[in-house]
Each structure stands twice: as C-alpha cells, then as structure tokens.
GROMACS .gro file of C-alpha atoms in nm:
model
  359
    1UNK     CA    1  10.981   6.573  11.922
    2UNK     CA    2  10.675   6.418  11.854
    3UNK     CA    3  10.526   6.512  11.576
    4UNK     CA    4  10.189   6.601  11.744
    5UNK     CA    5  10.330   6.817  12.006
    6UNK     CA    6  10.446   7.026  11.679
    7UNK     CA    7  10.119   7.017  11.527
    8UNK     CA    8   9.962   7.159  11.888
    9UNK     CA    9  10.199   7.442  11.853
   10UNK     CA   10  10.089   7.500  11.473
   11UNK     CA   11   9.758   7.536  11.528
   12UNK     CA   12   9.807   7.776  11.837
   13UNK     CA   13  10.065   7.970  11.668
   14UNK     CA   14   9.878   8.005  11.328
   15UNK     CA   15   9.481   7.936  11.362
   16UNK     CA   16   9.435   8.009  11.695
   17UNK     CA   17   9.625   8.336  11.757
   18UNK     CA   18   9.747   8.384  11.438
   19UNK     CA   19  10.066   8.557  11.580
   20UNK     CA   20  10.237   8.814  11.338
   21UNK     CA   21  10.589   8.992  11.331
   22UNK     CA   22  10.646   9.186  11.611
   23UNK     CA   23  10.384   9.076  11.857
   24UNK     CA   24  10.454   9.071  12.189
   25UNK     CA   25  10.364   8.711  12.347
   26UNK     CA   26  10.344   8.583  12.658
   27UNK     CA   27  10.317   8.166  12.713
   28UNK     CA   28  10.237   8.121  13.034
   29UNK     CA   29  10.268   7.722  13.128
   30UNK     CA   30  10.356   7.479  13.412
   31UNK     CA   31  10.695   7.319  13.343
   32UNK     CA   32  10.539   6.940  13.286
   33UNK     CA   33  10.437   7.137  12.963
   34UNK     CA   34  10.774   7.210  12.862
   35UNK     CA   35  10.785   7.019  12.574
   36UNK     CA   36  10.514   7.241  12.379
   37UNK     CA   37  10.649   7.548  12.513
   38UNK     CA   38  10.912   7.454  12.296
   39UNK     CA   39  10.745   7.356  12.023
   40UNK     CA   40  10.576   7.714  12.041
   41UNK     CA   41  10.846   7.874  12.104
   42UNK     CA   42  10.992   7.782  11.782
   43UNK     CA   43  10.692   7.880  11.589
   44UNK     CA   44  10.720   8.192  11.748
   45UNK     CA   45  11.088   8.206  11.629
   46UNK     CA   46  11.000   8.151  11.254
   47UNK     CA   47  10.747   8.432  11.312
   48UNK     CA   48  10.960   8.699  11.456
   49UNK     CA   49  10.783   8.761  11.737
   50UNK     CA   50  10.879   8.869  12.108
   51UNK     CA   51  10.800   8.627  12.402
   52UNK     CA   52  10.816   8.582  12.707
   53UNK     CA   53  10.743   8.266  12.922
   54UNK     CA   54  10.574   8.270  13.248
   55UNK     CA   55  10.580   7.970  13.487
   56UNK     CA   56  10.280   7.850  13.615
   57UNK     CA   57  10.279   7.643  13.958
   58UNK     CA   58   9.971   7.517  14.092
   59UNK     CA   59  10.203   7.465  14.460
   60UNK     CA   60  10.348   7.802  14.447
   61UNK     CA   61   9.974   7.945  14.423
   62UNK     CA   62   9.838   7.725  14.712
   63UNK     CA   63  10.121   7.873  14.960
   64UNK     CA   64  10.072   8.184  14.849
   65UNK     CA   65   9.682   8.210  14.912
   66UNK     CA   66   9.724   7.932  15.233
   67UNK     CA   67   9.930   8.227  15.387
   68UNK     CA   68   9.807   8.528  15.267
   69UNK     CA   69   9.505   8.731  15.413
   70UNK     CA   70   9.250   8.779  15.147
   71UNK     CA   71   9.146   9.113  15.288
   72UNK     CA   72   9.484   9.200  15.203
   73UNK     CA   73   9.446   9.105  14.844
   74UNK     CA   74   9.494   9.381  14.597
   75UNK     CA   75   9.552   9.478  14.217
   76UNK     CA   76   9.937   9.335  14.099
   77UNK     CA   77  10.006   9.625  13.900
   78UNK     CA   78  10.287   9.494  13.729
   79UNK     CA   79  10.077   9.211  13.627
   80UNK     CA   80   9.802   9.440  13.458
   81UNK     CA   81  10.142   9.723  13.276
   82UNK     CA   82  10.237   9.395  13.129
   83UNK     CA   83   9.909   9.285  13.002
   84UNK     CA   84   9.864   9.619  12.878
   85UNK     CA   85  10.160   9.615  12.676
   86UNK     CA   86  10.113   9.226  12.531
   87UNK     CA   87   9.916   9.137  12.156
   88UNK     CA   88   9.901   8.777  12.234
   89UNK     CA   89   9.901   8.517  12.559
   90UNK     CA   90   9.895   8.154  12.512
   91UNK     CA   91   9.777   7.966  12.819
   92UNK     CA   92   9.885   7.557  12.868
   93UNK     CA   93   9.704   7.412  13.111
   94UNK     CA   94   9.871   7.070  13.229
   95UNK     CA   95   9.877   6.916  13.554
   96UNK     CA   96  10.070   6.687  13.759
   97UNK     CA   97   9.778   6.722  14.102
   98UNK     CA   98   9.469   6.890  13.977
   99UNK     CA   99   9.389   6.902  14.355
  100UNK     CA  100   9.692   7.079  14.439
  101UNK     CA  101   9.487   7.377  14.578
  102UNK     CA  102   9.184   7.164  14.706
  103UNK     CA  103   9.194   7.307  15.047
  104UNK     CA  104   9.224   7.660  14.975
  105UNK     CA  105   8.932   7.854  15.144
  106UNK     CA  106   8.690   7.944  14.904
  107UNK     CA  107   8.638   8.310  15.016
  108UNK     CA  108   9.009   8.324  14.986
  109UNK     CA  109   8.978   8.211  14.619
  110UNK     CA  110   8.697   8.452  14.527
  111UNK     CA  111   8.875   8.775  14.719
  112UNK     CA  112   9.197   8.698  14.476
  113UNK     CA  113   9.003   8.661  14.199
  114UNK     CA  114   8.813   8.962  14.224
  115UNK     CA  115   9.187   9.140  14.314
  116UNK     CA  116   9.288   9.047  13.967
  117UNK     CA  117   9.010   9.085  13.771
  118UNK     CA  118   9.134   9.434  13.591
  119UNK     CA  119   9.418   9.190  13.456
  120UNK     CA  120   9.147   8.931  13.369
  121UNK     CA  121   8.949   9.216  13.206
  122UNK     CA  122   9.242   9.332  13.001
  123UNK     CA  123   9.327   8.965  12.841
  124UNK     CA  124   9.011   8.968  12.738
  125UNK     CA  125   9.129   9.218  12.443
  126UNK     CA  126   9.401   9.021  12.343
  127UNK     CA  127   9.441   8.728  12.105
  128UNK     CA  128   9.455   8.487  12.328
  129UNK     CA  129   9.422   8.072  12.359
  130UNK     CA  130   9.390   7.842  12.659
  131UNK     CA  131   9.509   7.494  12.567
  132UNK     CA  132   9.584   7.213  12.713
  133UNK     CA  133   9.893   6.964  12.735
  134UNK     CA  134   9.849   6.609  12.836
  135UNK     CA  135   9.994   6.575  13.164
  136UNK     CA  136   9.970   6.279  13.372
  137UNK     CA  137   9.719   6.458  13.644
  138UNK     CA  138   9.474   6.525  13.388
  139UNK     CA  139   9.508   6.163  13.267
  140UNK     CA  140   9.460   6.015  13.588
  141UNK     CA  141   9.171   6.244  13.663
  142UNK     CA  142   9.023   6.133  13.313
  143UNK     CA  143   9.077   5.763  13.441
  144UNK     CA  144   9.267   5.733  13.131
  145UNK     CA  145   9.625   5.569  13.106
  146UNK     CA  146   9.892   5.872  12.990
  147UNK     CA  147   9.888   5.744  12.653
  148UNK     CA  148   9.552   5.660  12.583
  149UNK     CA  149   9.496   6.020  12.709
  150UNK     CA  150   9.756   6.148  12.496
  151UNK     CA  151   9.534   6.029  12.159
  152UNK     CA  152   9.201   6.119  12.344
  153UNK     CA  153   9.338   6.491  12.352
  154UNK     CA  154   9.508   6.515  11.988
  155UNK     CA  155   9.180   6.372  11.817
  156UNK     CA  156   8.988   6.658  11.989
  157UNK     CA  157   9.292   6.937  11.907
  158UNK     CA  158   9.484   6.861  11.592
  159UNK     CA  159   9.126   6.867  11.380
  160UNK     CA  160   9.012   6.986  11.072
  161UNK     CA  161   8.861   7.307  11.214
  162UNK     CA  162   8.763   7.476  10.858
  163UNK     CA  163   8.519   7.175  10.830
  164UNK     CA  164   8.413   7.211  11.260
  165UNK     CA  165   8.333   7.552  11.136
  166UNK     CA  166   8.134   7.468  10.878
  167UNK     CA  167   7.949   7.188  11.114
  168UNK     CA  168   7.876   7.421  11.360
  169UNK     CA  169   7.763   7.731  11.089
  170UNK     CA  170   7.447   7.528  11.088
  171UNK     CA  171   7.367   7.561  11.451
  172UNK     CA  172   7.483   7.935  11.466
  173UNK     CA  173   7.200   8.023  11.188
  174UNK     CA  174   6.958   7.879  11.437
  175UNK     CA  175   7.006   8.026  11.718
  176UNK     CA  176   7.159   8.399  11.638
  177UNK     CA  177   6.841   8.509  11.513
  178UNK     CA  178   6.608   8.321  11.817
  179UNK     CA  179   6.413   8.484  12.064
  180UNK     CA  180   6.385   8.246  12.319
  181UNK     CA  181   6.556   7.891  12.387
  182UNK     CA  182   6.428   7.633  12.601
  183UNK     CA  183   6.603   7.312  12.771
  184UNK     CA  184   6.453   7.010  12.892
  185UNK     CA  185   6.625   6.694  13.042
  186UNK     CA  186   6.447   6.444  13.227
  187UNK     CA  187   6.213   6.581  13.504
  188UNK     CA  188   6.519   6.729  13.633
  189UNK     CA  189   6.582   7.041  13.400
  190UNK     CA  190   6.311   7.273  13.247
  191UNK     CA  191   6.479   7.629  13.199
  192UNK     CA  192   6.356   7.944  12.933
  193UNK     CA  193   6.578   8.240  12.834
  194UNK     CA  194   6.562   8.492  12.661
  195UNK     CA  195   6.868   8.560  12.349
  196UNK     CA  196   6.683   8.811  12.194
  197UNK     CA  197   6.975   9.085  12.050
  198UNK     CA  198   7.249   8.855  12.152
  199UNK     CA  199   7.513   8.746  11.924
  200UNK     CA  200   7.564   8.367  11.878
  201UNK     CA  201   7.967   8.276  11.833
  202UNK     CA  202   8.117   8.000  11.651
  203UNK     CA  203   8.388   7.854  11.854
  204UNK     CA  204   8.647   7.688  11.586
  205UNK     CA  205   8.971   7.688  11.851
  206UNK     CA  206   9.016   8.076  11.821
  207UNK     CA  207   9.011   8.144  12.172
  208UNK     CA  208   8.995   7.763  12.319
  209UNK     CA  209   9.207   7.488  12.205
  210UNK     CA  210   8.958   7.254  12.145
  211UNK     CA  211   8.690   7.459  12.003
  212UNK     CA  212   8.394   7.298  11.928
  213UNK     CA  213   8.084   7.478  12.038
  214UNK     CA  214   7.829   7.734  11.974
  215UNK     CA  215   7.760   8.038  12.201
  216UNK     CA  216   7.535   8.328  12.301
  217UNK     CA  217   7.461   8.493  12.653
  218UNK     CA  218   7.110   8.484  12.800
  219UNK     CA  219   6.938   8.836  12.874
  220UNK     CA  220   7.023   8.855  13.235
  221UNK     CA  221   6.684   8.920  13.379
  222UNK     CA  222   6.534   8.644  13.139
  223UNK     CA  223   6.609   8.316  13.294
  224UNK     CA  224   6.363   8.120  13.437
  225UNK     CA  225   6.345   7.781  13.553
  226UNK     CA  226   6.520   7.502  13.710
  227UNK     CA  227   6.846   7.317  13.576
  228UNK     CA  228   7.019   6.993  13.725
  229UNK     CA  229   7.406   6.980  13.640
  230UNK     CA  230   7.390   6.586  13.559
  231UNK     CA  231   7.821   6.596  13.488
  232UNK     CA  232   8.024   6.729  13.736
  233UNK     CA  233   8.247   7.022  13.813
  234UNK     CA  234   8.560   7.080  13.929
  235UNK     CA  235   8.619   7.443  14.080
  236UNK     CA  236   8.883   7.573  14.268
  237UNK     CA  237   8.989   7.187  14.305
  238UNK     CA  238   8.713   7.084  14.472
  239UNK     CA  239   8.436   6.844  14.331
  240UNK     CA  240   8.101   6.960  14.272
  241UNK     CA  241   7.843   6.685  14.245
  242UNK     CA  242   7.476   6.731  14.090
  243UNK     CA  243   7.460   7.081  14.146
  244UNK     CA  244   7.073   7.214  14.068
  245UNK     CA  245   6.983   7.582  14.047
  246UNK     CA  246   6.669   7.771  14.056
  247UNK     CA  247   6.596   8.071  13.903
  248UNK     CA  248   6.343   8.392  13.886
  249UNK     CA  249   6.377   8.658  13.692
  250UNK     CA  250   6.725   8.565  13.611
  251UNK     CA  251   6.877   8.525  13.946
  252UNK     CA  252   6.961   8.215  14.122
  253UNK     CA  253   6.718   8.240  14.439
  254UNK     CA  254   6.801   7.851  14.516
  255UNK     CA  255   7.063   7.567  14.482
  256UNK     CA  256   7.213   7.266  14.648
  257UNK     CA  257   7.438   6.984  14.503
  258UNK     CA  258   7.504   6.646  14.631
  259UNK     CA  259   7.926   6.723  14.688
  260UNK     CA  260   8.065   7.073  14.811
  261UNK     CA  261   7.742   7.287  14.849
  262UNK     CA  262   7.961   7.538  15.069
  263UNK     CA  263   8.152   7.531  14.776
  264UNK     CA  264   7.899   7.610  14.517
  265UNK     CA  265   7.733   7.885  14.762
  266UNK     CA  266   8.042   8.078  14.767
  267UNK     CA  267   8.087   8.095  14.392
  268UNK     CA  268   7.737   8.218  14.410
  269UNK     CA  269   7.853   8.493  14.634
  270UNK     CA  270   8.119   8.631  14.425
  271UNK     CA  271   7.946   8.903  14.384
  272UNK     CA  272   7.561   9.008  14.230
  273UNK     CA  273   7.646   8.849  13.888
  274UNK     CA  274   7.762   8.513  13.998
  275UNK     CA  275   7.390   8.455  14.022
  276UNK     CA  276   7.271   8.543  13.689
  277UNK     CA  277   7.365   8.334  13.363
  278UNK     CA  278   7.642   8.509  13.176
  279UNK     CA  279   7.684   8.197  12.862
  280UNK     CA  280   7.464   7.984  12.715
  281UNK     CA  281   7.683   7.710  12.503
  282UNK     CA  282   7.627   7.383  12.263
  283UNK     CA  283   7.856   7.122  12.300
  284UNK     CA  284   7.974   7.011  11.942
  285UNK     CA  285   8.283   6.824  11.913
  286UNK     CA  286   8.204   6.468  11.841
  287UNK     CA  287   8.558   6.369  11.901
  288UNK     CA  288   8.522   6.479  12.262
  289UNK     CA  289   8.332   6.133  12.332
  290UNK     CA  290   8.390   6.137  12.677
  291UNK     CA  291   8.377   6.316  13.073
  292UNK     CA  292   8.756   6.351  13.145
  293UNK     CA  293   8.696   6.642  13.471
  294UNK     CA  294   8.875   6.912  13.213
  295UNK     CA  295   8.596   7.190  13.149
  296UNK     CA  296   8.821   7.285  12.859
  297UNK     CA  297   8.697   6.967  12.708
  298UNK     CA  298   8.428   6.843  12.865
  299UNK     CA  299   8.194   7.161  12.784
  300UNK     CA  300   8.228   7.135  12.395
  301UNK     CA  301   8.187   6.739  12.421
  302UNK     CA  302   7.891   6.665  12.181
  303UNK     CA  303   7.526   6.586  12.315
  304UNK     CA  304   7.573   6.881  12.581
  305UNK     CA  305   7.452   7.196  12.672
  306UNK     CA  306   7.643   7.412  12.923
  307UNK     CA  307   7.590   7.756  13.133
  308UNK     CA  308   7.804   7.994  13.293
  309UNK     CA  309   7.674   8.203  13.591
  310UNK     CA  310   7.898   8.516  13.626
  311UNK     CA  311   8.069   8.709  13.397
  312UNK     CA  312   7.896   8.748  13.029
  313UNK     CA  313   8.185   8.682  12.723
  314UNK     CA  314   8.189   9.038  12.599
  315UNK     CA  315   8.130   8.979  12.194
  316UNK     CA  316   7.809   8.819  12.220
  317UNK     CA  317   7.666   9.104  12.391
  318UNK     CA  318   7.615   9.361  12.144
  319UNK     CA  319   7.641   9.740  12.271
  320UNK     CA  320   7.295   9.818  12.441
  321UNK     CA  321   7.207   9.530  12.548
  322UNK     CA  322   7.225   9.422  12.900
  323UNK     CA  323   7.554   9.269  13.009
  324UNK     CA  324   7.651   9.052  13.305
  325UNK     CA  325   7.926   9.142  13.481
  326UNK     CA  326   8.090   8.941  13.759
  327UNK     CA  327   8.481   8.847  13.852
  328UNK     CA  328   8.341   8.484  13.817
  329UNK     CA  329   8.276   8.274  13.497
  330UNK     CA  330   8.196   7.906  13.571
  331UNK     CA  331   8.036   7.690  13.312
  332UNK     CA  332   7.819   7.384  13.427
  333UNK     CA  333   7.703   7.099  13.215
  334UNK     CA  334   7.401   6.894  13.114
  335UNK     CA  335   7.416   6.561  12.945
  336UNK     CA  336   7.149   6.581  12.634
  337UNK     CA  337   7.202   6.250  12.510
  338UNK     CA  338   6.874   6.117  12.646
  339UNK     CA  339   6.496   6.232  12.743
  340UNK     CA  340   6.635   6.571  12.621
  341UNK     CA  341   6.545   6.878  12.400
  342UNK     CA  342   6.707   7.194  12.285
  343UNK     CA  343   6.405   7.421  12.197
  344UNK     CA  344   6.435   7.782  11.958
  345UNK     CA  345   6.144   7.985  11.958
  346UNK     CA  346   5.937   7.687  12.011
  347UNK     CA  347   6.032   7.416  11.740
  348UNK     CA  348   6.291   7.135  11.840
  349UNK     CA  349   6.626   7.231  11.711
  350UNK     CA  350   6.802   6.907  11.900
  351UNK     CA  351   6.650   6.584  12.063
  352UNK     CA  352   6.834   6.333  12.244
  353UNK     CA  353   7.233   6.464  12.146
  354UNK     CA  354   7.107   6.473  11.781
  355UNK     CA  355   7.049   6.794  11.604
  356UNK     CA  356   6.765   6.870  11.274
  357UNK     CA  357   6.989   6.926  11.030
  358UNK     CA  358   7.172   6.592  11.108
  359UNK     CA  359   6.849   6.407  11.036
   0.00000   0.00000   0.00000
C-alpha cells in the first residue's frame, strides 16, 4: 500500500481521534476510498477497538431525496441510537462526481438536513475527523491531474502538526482576548464583529484533516457590514459564484451572487440562524497554496479569512454567551492576499496574506 495512504490513517487514528481500547468507531466512506479504510482499519486493529464501516454513496442519496417528499422527512432513529452509543466517527470524503446531487431541490436539501440534525447534534460530542481521500472527482474539480492531486493533498495532511500548532499559537493569543475584529478587502468587503467572551480554537487536524486555521464565533447580534465572497462555493453541488452579503445587527438583510442566487437564498432560509454568522476563521496552512472547490481545504488555505452563517461550533462559545443555532453551517471565503486587512481591536494584525509576527 502506499506508504502515504498509511501515514493518512496514522494521523487519523492517533492525532486526530486518538482512538483507545475499546472505542466504538464508526468510518463512514464512499468505496473509491477503500484503500484508506483499510489502512484505518488496521490501525484500528492494533488498537483494539470496535468498528464499524458505513458506505457512503453520493447516487444512492440523490434517488433517495429525488423521490422522497421532504415534508415527509423525519428523525432516522436508528441513525441517532447508534450515534448515541459510538466514541469515535471518522468521515472520508472522496468523490468520483462531486455534482452527483446537483439537481436536488434545495428546499428538499434543507428539510433533510434539518430532519437529521439531532444526529448532527450528537456527533458533535464525539471525537470525530472529516478527511479527505484523493479521488479522481475531486482532482478533476481541482483541475489537477490524479497524481499531481495526490501530492497537493499529502503535503497539506501528512504535516508536522506539533510545529502548525505552534505557528498558529501566535495568532490564537491575538485574537482570544480581542474585542472587536474588522475585515477589509478591496472596496468590496468592510465588515465589524464583535468576539468579545468568545473562545478562539486552534485547529491542528483534531477535528479536520487538514487543520490549519484559527477560530472564534462572532456575537450574533454584532455583525455589521458588507462582505464579498471573492472564491467560490460549492453547496449542495451547485456552484455559488461571488456571493456578497449585507448585514445589520447581525442578520443578513441582503445578498445576491453572480451563479445560483436561488441557491444561496435558500440556505439563507434554513431557518432564523442561517442568517447570522455562526464562525469566524483564519486560513493558515501555507501548504494549501491553492483553490481546489474542497471547503475542507480551501478554507484553511493561507492568505484567507472565512465565515460560516448558521450553526455556531459549540466550544468557542463559552456558557452565557449568546449562541447561534441553525441546522446549517456553511463557510464562505475571502482571498486576503491583496488590498486586504485583518484588524483586532483596531491595530493591523494581518495585511495583504501576511501576518505581524511574520514580519
């Protein structure tokens, strides 16, 4: 096997998830992935743990939805017993057709998330990891032969990530004690928000394989401002293109985007927190160099900023604070590279990708 599909499974096994004897895991993966389902599973093997496998088929899911009737939707209870009874779940994400369930309706997409949102709710509790394999749809998307994609994603995943810690520490003493943080990009972008209370997380590829970012969530009400996305997104396999948002008082009260504004609107009508910010994030990976369409990837990529509307990530909210709940998390991103500033309680912290400590 090759030897960095065992070093993938390594680093989930023993950084990320840091499975112990006994646990009860569940990999759930499509089966172009096979190979480091393996490669897990005999890590899990050496461990003495308990899996089980789940297959994962974007083509199953279309029919499914295609023929169901979203009012019918409801809670899979089995689903949310065995979630309940699970320590760990390891998520590969690999694609043959990342468009495989492009013409879903989007109301039908929301109505099943929202259906399974308990089980969502309940991972969340877990030691868990979302990874990704590289399959050829991902390459192609990422306009990347399979093999130059291949060493595109092992540079970013099989990393050093004591030292990306230690990188990142720097950024995390910034901002966890800020007030307020301010982003400029062009004429385009000009947003304030509050973090005041909020816990800022150091992402070192504990709950996403590639880590490589720093986090915090916004006081809902706070936001103000306008932001345009600059990179695009891909949700519910559908293209997004330039989407802009406006907000007051923390809610999104305008937005259009050059590709799928339907699209966007319905994400925004999730529910009443797919309109407020539930993430702010900083991009920090330097060996994510490039857009690839993967928002596994793309979000940490370095010289970025990113924001989630919807659902808040529940340890940076500290108990007391206000927290944003929605069955919707969907982060967005901003290219800081140029005619850009990240701004902490009104001093420059980052201009143009490159951050004051690196100077």
């Amino acid at each position: 096997m090759d030897p960095r599909v065992e070093r993938h499974a390594e680093i989930i096994v023993e950084h990320s998830t840091q499975v112990e004897e006994d646990d009860n895991v569940i990999v759930s993966a499509p089966p172009v992935a096979e190979d480091l389902v393996v490669a897990i599973a005999e890590k899990l093997g050496e461990k003495g743990a308990n899996p089980t496998y789940s297959l994962r088929s974007s083509r199953a899911s279309r029919a499914f939805m295609r023929a169901s009737d979203p009012d019918s939707f409801t809670l899979p209870g089995h689903k949310l017993a065995e979630m309940e009874e699970t320590d760990v779940v390891i998520i590969v994400r690999a694609d043959e057709n990342t468009n495989e369930t492009g013409d879903v309706d989007p109301e039908t997409r929301s109505a099943m998330t929202q259906a399974w949102r308990p089980v969502s709710v309940e991972r969340m509790d877990k030691r868990w990891v979302a990874t990704q394999y590289p399959a050829p749809g991902n390459a192609q998307d990422a306009e990347m032969s399979t093999a130059a994609y291949e060493e595109f994603l092992y540079d970013a995943v099989n990393k050093d990530w004591d030292a990306q810690r230690t990188f990142q520490e720097q950024m995390v003493e910034i901002l966890d004690p800020a007030d307020e943080v301010r982003i400029v990009s062009g004429d385009t972008t000009d947003i304030r928000m509050s973090v005041d209370g909020m816990v800022t997380a150091n992402d070192y590829a504990e709950l996403n394989l590639p880590g490589g970012e720093v986090y915090t969530a916004p006081v809902p009400d706070s936001v103000e401002g306008e932001v345009l996305f600059d990179k695009p997104l891909v949700a519910q396999g559908r293209e997004i293109e330039d989407a802009w948002l406006k907000f007051e008082a923390g809610e999104v009260v305008e937005h259009a985007a050059e590709k799928n504004e339907d699209l966007l609107g319905a994400v925004l009508d999730t529910d009443e927190g797919a309109r407020r910010l539930g993430e702010l994030g900083i991009g920090m990976n330097r060996d994510i160099d490039r857009f690839t369409y993967n928002i596994l990837f793309d979000e940490k990529m370095g010289d970025t900023i990113h924001l989630a509307i919807g659902q808040a990530i529940e340890h940076t909210v500290p108990d007391g604070q206000p927290f944003n709940e929605s069955a919707m998390h969907m982060d967005m991103i901003v290219d800081m590279s140029e005619d850009s500033f990240i701004e902490v309680d009104g001093e420059v912290v980052q201009r143009d990708g490159t951050f004051r400590f690196e100077e």
